[in-house]
PDB file of C-alpha atoms and ligand atoms in Angstrom:
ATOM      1  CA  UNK A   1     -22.653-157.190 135.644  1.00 98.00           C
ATOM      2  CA  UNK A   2     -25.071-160.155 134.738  1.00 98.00           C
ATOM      3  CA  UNK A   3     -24.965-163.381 137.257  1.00 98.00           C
ATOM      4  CA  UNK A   4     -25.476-166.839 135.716  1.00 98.00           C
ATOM      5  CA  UNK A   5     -25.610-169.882 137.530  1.00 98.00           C
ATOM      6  CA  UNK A   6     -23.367-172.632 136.137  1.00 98.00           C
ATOM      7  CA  UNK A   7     -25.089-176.345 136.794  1.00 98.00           C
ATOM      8  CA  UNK A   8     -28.110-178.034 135.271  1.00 97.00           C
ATOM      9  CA  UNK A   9     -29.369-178.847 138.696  1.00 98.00           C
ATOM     10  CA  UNK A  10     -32.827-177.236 139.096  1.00 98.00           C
ATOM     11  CA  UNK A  11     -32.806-176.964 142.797  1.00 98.00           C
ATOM     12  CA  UNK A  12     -29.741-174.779 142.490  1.00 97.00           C
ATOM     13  CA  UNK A  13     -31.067-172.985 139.732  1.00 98.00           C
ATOM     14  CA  UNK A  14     -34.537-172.432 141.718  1.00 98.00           C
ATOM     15  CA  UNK A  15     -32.409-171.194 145.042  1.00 97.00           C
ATOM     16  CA  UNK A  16     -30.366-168.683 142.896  1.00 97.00           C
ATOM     17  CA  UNK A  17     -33.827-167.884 140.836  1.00 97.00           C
ATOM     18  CA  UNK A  18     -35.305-167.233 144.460  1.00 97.00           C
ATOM     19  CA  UNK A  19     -32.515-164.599 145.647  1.00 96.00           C
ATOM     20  CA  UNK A  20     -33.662-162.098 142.897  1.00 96.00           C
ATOM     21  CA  UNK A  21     -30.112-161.555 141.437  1.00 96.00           C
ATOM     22  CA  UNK A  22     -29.909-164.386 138.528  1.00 97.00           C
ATOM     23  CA  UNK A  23     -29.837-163.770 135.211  1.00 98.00           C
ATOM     24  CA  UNK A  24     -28.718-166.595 133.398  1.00 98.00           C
ATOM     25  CA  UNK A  25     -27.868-169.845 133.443  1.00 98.00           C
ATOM     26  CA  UNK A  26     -25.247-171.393 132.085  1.00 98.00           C
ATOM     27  CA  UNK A  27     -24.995-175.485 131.163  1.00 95.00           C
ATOM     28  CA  UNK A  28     -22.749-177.940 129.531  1.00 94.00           C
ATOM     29  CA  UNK A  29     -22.189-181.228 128.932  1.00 94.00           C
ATOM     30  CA  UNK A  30     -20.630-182.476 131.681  1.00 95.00           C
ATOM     31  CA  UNK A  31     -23.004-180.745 134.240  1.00 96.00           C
ATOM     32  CA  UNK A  32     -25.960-182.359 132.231  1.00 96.00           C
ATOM     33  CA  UNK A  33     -24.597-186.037 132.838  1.00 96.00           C
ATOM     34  CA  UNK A  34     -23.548-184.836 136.712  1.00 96.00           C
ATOM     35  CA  UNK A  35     -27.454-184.790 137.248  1.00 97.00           C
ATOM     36  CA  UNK A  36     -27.911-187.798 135.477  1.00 97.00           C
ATOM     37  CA  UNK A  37     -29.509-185.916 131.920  1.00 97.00           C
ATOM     38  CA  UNK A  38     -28.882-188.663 129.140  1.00 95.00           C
ATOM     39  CA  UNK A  39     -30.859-189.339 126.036  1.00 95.00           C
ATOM     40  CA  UNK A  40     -31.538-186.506 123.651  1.00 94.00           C
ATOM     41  CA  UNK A  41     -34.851-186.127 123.971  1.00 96.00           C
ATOM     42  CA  UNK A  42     -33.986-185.584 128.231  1.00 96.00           C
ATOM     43  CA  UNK A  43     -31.487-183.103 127.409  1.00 97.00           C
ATOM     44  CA  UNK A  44     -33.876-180.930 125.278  1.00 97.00           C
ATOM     45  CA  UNK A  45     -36.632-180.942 127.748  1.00 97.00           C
ATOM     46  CA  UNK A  46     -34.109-180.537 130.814  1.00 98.00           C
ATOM     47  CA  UNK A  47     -32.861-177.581 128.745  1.00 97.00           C
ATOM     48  CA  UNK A  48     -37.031-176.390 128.579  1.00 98.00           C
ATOM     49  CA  UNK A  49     -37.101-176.870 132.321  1.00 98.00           C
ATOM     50  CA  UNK A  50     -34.616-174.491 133.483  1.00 98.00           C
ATOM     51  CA  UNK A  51     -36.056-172.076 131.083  1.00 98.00           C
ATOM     52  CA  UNK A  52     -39.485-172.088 132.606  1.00 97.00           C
ATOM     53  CA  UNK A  53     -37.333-171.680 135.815  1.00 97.00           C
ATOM     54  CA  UNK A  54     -35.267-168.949 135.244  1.00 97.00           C
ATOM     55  CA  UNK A  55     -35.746-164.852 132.996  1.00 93.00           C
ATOM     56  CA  UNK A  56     -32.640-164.600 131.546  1.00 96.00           C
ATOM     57  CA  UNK A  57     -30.416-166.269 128.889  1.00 98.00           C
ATOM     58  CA  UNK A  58     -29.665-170.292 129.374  1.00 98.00           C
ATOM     59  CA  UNK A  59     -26.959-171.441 127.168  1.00 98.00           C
ATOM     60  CA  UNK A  60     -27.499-174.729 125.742  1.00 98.00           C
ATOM     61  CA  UNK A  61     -24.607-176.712 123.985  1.00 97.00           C
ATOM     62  CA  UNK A  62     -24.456-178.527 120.862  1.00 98.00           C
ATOM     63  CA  UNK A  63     -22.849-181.767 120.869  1.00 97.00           C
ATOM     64  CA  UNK A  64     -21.437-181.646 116.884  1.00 98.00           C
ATOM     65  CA  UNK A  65     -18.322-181.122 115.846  1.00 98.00           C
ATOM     66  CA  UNK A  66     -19.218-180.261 111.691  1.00 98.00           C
ATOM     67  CA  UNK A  67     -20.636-177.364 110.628  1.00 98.00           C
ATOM     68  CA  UNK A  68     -23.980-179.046 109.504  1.00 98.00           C
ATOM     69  CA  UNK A  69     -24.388-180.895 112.553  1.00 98.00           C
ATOM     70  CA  UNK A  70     -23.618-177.630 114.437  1.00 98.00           C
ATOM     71  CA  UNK A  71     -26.096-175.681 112.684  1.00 98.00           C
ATOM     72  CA  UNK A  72     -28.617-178.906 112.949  1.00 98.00           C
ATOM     73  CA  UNK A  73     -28.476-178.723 116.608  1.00 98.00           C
ATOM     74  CA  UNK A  74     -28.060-175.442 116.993  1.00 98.00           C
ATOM     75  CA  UNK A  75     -31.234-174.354 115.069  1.00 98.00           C
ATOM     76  CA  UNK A  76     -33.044-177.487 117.266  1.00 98.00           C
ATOM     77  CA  UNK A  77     -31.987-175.654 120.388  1.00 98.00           C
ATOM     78  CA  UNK A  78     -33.102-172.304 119.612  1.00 98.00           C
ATOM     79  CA  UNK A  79     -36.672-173.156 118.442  1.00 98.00           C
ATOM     80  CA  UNK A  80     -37.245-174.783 122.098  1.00 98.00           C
ATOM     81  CA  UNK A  81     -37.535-172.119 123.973  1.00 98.00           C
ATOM     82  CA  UNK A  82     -36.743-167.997 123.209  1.00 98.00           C
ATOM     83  CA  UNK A  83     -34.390-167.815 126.294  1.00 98.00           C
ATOM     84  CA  UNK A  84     -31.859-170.034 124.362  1.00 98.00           C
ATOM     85  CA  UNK A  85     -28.500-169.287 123.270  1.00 98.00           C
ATOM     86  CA  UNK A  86     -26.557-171.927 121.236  1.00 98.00           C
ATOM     87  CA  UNK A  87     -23.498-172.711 123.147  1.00 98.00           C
ATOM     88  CA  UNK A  88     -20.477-173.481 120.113  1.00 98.00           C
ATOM     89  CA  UNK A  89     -16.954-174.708 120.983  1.00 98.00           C
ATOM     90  CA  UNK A  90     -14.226-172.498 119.577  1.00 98.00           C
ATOM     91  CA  UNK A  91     -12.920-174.544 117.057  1.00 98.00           C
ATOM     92  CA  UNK A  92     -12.818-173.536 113.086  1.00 98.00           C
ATOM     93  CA  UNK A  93     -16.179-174.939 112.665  1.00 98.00           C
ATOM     94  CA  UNK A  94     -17.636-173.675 115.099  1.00 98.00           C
ATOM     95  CA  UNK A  95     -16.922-169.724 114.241  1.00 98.00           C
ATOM     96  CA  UNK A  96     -18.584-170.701 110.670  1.00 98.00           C
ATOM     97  CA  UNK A  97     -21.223-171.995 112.740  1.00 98.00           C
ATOM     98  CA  UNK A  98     -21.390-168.813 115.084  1.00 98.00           C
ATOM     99  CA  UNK A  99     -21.121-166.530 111.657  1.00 98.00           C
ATOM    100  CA  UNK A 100     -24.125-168.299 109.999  1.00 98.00           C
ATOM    101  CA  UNK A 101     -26.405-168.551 113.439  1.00 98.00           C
ATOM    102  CA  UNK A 102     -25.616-164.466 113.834  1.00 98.00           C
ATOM    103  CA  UNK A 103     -26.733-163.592 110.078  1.00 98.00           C
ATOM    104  CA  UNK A 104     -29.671-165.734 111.325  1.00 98.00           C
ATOM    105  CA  UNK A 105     -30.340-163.890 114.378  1.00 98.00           C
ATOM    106  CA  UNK A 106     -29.800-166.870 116.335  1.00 98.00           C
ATOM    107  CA  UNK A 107     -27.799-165.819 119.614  1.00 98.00           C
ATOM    108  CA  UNK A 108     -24.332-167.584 120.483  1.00 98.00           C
ATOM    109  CA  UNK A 109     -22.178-168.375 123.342  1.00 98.00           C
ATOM    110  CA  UNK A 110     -18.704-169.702 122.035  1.00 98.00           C
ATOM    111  CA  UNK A 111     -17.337-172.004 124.584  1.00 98.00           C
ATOM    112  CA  UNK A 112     -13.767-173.385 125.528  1.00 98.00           C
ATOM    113  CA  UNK A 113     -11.816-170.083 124.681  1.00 98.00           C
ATOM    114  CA  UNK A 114      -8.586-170.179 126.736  1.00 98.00           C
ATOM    115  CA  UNK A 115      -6.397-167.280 124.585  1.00 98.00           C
ATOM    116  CA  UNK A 116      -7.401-163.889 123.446  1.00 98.00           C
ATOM    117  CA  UNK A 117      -6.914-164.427 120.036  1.00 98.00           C
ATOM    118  CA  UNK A 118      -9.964-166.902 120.344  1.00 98.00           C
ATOM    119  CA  UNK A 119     -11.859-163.847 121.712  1.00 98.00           C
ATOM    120  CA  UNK A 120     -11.528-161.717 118.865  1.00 98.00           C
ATOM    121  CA  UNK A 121     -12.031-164.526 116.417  1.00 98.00           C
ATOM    122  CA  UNK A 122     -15.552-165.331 118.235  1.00 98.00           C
ATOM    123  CA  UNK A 123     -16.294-161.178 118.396  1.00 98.00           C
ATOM    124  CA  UNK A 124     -15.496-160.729 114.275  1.00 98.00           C
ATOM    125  CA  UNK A 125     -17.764-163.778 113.962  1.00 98.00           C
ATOM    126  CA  UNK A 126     -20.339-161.895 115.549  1.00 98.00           C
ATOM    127  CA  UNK A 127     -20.728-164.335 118.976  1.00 98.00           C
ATOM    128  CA  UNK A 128     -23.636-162.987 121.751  1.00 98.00           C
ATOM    129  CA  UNK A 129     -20.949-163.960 124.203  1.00 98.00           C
ATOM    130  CA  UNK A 130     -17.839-165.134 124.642  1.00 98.00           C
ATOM    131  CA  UNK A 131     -16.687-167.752 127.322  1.00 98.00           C
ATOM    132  CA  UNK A 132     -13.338-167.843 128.836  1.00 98.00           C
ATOM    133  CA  UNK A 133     -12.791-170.546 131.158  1.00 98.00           C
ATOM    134  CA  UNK A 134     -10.680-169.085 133.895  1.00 98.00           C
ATOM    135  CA  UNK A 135     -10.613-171.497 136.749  1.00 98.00           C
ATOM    136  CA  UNK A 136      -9.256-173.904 134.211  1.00 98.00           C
ATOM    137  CA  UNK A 137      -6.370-171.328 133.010  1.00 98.00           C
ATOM    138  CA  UNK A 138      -5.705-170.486 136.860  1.00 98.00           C
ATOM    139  CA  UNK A 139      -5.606-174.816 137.344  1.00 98.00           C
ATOM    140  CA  UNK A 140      -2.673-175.125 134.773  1.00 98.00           C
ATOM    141  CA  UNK A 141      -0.791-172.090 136.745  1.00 98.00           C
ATOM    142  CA  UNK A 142      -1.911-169.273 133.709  1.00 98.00           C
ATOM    143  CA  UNK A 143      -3.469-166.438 135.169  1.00 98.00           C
ATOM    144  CA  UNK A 144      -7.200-166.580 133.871  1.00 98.00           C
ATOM    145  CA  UNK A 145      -8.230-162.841 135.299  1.00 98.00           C
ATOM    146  CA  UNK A 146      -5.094-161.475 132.970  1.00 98.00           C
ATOM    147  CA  UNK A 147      -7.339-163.207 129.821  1.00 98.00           C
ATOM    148  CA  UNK A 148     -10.234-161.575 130.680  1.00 98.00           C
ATOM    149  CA  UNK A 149      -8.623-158.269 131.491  1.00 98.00           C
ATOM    150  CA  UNK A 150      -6.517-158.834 127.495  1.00 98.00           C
ATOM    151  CA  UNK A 151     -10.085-159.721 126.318  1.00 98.00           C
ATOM    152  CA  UNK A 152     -11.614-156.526 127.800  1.00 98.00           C
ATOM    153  CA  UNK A 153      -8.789-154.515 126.536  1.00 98.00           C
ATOM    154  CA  UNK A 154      -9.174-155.497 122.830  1.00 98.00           C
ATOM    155  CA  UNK A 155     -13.227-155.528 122.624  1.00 98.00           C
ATOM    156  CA  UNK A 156     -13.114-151.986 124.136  1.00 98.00           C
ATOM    157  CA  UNK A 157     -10.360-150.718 121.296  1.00 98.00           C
ATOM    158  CA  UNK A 158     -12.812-151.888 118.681  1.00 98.00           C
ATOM    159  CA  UNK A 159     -16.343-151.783 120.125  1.00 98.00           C
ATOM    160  CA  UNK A 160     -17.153-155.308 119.508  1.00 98.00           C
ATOM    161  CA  UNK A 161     -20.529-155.680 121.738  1.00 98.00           C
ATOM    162  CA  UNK A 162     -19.779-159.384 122.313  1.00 98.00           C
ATOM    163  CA  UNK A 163     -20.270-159.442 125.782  1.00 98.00           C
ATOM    164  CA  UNK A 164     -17.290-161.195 128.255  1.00 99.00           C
ATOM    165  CA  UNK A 165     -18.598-164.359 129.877  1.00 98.00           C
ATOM    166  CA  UNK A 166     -16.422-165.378 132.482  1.00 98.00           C
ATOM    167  CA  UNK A 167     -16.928-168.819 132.617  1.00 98.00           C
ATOM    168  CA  UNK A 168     -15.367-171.603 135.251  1.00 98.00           C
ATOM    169  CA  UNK A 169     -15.404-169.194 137.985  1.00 98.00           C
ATOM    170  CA  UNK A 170     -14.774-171.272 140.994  1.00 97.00           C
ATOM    171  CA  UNK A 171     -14.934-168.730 143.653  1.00 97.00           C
ATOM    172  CA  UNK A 172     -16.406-165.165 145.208  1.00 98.00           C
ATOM    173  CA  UNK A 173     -12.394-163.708 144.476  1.00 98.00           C
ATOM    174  CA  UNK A 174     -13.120-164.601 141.156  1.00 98.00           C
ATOM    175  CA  UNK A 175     -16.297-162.738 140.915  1.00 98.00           C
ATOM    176  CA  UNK A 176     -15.060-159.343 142.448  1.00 98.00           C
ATOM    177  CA  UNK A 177     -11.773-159.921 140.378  1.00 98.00           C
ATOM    178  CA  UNK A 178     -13.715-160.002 137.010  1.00 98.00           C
ATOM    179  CA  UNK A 179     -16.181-157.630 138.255  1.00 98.00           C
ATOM    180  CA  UNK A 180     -13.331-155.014 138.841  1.00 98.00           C
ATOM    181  CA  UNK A 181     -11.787-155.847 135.529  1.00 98.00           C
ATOM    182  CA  UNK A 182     -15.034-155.265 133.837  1.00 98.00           C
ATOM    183  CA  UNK A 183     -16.292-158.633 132.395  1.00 98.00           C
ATOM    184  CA  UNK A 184     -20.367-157.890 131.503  1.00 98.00           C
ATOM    185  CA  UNK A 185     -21.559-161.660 133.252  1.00 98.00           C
ATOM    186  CA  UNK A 186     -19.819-164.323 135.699  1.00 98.00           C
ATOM    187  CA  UNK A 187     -20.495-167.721 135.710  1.00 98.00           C
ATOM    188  CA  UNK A 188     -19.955-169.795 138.616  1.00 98.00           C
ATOM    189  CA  UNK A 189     -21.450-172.369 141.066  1.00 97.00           C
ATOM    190  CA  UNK A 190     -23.945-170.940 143.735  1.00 97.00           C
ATOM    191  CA  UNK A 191     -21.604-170.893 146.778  1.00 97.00           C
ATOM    192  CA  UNK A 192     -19.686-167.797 144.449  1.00 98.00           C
ATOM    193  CA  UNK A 193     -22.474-166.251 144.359  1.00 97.00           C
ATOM    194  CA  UNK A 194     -23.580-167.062 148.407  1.00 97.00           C
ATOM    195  CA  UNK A 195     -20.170-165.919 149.219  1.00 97.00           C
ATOM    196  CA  UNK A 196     -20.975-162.085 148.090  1.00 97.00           C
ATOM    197  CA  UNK A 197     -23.191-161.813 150.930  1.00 96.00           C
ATOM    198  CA  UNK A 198     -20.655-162.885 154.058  1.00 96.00           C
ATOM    199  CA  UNK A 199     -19.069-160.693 156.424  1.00 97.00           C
ATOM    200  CA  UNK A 200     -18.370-161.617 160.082  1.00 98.00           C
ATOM    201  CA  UNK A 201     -18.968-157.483 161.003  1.00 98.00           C
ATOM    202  CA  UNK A 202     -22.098-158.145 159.581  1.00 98.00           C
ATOM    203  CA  UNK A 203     -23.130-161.137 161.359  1.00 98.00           C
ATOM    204  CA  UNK A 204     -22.022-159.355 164.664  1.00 98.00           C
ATOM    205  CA  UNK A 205     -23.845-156.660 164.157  1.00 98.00           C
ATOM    206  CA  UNK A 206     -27.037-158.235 163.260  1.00 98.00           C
ATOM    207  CA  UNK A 207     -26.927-160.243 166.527  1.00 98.00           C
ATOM    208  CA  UNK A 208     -26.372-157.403 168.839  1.00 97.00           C
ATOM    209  CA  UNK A 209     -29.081-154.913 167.093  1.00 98.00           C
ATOM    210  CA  UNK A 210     -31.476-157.858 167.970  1.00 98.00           C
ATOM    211  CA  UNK A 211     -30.144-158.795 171.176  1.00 97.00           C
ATOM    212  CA  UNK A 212     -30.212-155.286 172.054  1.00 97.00           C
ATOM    213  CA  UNK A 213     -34.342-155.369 170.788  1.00 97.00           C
ATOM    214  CA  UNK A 214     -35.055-157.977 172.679  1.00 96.00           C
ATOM    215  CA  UNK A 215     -33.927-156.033 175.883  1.00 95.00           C
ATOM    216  CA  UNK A 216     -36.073-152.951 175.414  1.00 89.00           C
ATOM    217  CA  UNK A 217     -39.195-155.501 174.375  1.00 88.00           C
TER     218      UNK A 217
HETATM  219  O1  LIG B   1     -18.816-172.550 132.264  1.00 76.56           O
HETATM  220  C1  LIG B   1     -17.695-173.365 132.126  1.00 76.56           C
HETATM  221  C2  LIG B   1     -17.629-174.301 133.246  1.00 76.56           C
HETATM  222  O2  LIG B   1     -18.709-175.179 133.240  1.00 76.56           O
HETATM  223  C3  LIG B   1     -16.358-174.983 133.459  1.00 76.56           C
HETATM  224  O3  LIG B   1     -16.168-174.910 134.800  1.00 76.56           O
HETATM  225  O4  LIG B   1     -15.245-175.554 136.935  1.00 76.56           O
HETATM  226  O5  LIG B   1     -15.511-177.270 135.096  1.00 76.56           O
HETATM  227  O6  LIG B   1     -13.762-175.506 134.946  1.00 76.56           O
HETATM  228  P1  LIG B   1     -15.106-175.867 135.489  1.00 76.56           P
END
């Protein structure tokens, strides 16, 4: 299971980078202007930035709506930097968009995908990955884990190698959930990621073997 970090902020993204475990970072939007990223020309070089932070794949959105201005963006976001993968919203443009970038060899991420008919749409179209937003689903009282699970279900019947992104994770349940369920890469703030490592056994133990050292030193 891939990890990718979900923010634009690059101390985040250097902390994660730092534990050895990332691969991947994930950005949108609304996380860009949350640091304060405005101005095209910002954007593009923030998105250059976390690539020279980070190995793995950093999904970068386009802002267009149209198929030209999809493509126009898109192909402007792949040529910065190798590690990019051109984030699309799922709407009808968009999967022409995500057809044309994968006859291209340019790889995809389609965004916003909140039913599994969306999922196979954005697999026949050929998308790198596909991102189901499951915090929001779970925040309007639908069970997001069941999509990914449906999603998971269908891709295996058919061998589609779009790989599940589960996207708006909001916690570590949500991590272990999708990673029992089988999704290939989690998205999610650091603390999700943090939260993998707690145990209070652990903790305990760790302070006796060392008080125990420190009484035979
Ligand atoms: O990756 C999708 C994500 O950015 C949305 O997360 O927490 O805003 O629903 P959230």
């Amino acid at each position: 299971m891939k990890f990718f970090i979900d923010t634009a902020n690059l101390d985040q993204i250097r902390e994660a980078q730092d534990l050895g475990v990332l691969d991947g970072v994930t950005t949108n939007p609304s996380l860009m202007a949350k640091e304060g990223i405005t101005g095209r020309n910002n954007i593009l070089k923030h998105y250059v930035d976390i690539c020279n932070i980070v190995d793995g794949d950093v999904s970068a959105e386009v802002i267009a709506t149209d198929f030209d201005g999809i493509v126009k963006e898109g192909e402007q976001l792949a040529d910065l930097h190798e590690q990019i993968v051109v984030k699309v919203p799922m709407i009808k443009e968009g999967i022409k968009a995500i057809k044309y970038f994968t006859d291209k060899g340019i790889r995809t991420n389609c965004t916003l995908v909140f039913s599994v008919g969306q999922a196979l749409l954005a697999a026949k179209a050929g998308a790198t990955y596909v991102s189901p937003f499951i915090g929001r689903l779970d925040d309007i009282s639908t069970d997001g884990l069941n999509l990914i699970a449906e999603i998971r279900l269908i891709y295996d019947n058919y061998g589609f190698e779009t790989e599940i992104l589960a996207a708006s994770v909001r916690h570590t349940m949500h991590v272990l959930e999708c990673a029992k369920i089988g999704a290939d890469v989690m998205t999610g703030p650091l603390s999700s990621i943090e939260g993998l490592l707690k145990h209070p056994l652990t903790d305990i133990g760790l302070e006796k073997f060392l008080a125990d050292y420190k009484k035979g030193n």
